[in-house]
Amino acid sequence: EEEEAIRAEEELMNGSVSSSITSGHDEIENLRAEVESWRSGRRLFDAQSVSSNITTLHHDDVAQLQLERDEALEEAKSANEKHLSALKEIEKLRNALNNSKPLEAIPETAAPTQRSSFCAIFRFFQSSAPENYDSASIHY
């Protein structure tokens, strides 16, 4: 009887242990499935996050390039305006030179600096575009 009681107790314990082991295996499988589900969801989230970051970076790059383009256009406009202003000033000086009296018409009593300034201006324009000036009509 005692042996039978021990055997019954052992069977009960073995059944309980076996049941606990099976239950533990099931719980482990459930945890694995949950972890895998979380990982795949995380991967999806990461992919969406990366895609969102790429889109944001793309918009930032486009905005930066547009800003740089606008700055370059402003610089080009400014340089063009300065160039046109300089051309107008040169044209005014050329017209003034073409409409001026010959050098011999400048009174001999004029200060030497006036004569040399006029000659320097004339030489500058003559050297920049000699075909526009008839040097034979100018008397030194």
Short mmCIF file of C-alpha atoms in Angstrom, two decimals:
data_model
loop_
_atom_site.label_atom_id
_atom_site.label_comp_id
_atom_site.label_asym_id
_atom_site.label_seq_id
_atom_site.Cartn_x
_atom_site.Cartn_y
_atom_site.Cartn_z
CA GLU A 1 0.00 0.00 0.00
CA GLU A 2 2.75 2.31 0.89
CA GLU A 3 4.45 1.64 -2.41
CA GLU A 4 1.23 2.21 -4.23
CA ALA A 5 0.70 5.50 -2.43
CA ILE A 6 4.24 6.58 -3.32
CA ARG A 7 3.69 5.52 -6.92
CA ALA A 8 0.38 7.40 -7.08
CA GLU A 9 2.03 10.43 -5.58
CA GLU A 10 4.88 10.19 -8.11
CA GLU A 11 2.43 9.89 -10.99
CA LEU A 12 0.52 12.87 -9.68
CA MET A 13 3.74 14.87 -9.42
CA ASN A 14 4.93 13.70 -12.83
CA GLY A 15 1.57 14.70 -14.32
CA SER A 16 1.75 18.04 -12.59
CA VAL A 17 5.33 18.59 -13.75
CA SER A 18 4.45 17.47 -17.25
CA SER A 19 1.47 19.81 -17.26
CA SER A 20 3.65 22.67 -16.00
CA ILE A 21 6.26 21.96 -18.68
CA THR A 22 3.60 21.93 -21.40
CA SER A 23 2.11 25.11 -20.02
CA GLY A 24 5.59 26.68 -19.91
CA HIS A 25 6.23 25.70 -23.54
CA ASP A 26 2.92 27.22 -24.58
CA GLU A 27 3.71 30.41 -22.69
CA ILE A 28 7.15 30.61 -24.33
CA GLU A 29 5.58 30.16 -27.78
CA ASN A 30 3.03 32.89 -27.02
CA LEU A 31 5.84 35.23 -25.92
CA ARG A 32 7.83 34.41 -29.07
CA ALA A 33 4.81 35.18 -31.24
CA GLU A 34 4.24 38.44 -29.36
CA VAL A 35 7.90 39.45 -29.74
CA GLU A 36 7.83 38.62 -33.46
CA SER A 37 4.64 40.60 -33.86
CA TRP A 38 6.22 43.54 -32.05
CA ARG A 39 9.36 43.27 -34.19
CA SER A 40 7.43 43.28 -37.46
CA GLY A 41 5.33 46.20 -36.23
CA ARG A 42 8.51 47.96 -35.17
CA ARG A 43 10.05 47.34 -38.58
CA LEU A 44 6.98 48.78 -40.23
CA PHE A 45 7.10 51.77 -37.88
CA ASP A 46 10.83 52.23 -38.58
CA ALA A 47 10.25 52.06 -42.33
CA GLN A 48 7.49 54.67 -42.08
CA SER A 49 9.69 56.82 -39.86
CA VAL A 50 12.61 56.59 -42.30
CA SER A 51 10.30 57.41 -45.20
CA SER A 52 8.96 60.41 -43.30
CA ASN A 53 12.50 61.54 -42.48
CA ILE A 54 13.54 61.22 -46.13
CA THR A 55 10.53 63.26 -47.22
CA THR A 56 11.33 65.92 -44.62
CA LEU A 57 14.98 66.02 -45.66
CA HIS A 58 13.94 66.27 -49.32
CA HIS A 59 11.67 69.23 -48.55
CA ASP A 60 14.46 70.86 -46.51
CA ASP A 61 16.94 70.35 -49.38
CA VAL A 62 14.50 71.78 -51.91
CA ALA A 63 13.83 74.79 -49.68
CA GLN A 64 17.58 75.35 -49.21
CA LEU A 65 18.22 75.10 -52.96
CA GLN A 66 15.39 77.53 -53.68
CA LEU A 67 16.83 79.97 -51.14
CA GLU A 68 20.29 79.70 -52.71
CA ARG A 69 18.79 80.18 -56.18
CA ASP A 70 16.89 83.29 -55.03
CA GLU A 71 20.05 84.72 -53.47
CA ALA A 72 22.01 84.08 -56.68
CA LEU A 73 19.28 85.76 -58.72
CA GLU A 74 19.36 88.81 -56.45
CA GLU A 75 23.15 89.01 -56.77
CA ALA A 76 22.88 88.72 -60.56
CA LYS A 77 20.22 91.45 -60.68
CA SER A 78 22.37 93.72 -58.53
CA ALA A 79 25.44 93.10 -60.69
CA ASN A 80 23.38 93.72 -63.84
CA GLU A 81 22.03 97.00 -62.45
CA LYS A 82 25.56 98.14 -61.54
CA HIS A 83 26.77 97.20 -65.02
CA LEU A 84 23.92 99.10 -66.70
CA SER A 85 24.56 102.11 -64.48
CA ALA A 86 28.26 102.06 -65.41
CA LEU A 87 27.38 101.79 -69.12
CA LYS A 88 25.05 104.79 -68.83
CA GLU A 89 27.76 106.79 -67.08
CA ILE A 90 30.28 105.89 -69.79
CA GLU A 91 27.78 106.89 -72.47
CA LYS A 92 27.22 110.25 -70.75
CA LEU A 93 30.96 110.86 -70.63
CA ARG A 94 31.38 109.84 -74.29
CA ASN A 95 28.61 112.22 -75.31
CA ALA A 96 30.14 115.00 -73.26
CA LEU A 97 33.50 114.32 -74.86
CA ASN A 98 32.06 114.23 -78.39
CA ASN A 99 30.21 117.51 -77.80
CA SER A 100 33.14 119.29 -76.20
CA LYS A 101 35.31 121.91 -77.88
CA PRO A 102 38.71 120.95 -79.29
CA LEU A 103 41.60 121.27 -76.88
CA GLU A 104 42.90 124.42 -78.53
CA ALA A 105 39.63 126.08 -77.60
CA ILE A 106 40.54 125.74 -73.95
CA PRO A 107 42.03 129.08 -73.01
CA GLU A 108 45.77 129.13 -72.59
CA THR A 109 45.16 130.80 -69.26
CA ALA A 110 43.39 127.66 -68.01
CA ALA A 111 45.18 125.95 -65.20
CA PRO A 112 47.45 123.10 -66.37
CA THR A 113 45.50 120.65 -64.23
CA GLN A 114 42.34 121.39 -66.22
CA ARG A 115 44.13 120.67 -69.50
CA SER A 116 45.79 117.49 -68.18
CA SER A 117 42.52 116.23 -66.65
CA PHE A 118 40.73 116.66 -69.94
CA CYS A 119 43.55 114.91 -71.80
CA ALA A 120 43.54 112.03 -69.33
CA ILE A 121 39.79 111.56 -69.71
CA PHE A 122 40.08 111.68 -73.48
CA ARG A 123 42.95 109.18 -73.55
CA PHE A 124 40.96 106.82 -71.32
CA PHE A 125 37.98 106.82 -73.67
CA GLN A 126 40.13 106.72 -76.76
CA SER A 127 41.99 103.67 -75.46
CA SER A 128 38.75 101.94 -74.47
CA ALA A 129 37.16 102.43 -77.90
CA PRO A 130 39.55 104.15 -80.34
CA GLU A 131 37.28 103.56 -83.33
CA ASN A 132 34.72 106.01 -81.88
CA TYR A 133 37.09 108.96 -81.89
CA ASP A 134 38.67 110.80 -84.75
CA SER A 135 42.07 111.69 -83.39
CA ALA A 136 42.72 113.99 -86.37
CA SER A 137 40.03 116.36 -85.12
CA ILE A 138 41.62 116.61 -81.70
CA HIS A 139 44.48 119.09 -81.41
CA TYR A 140 46.97 118.55 -78.62
#
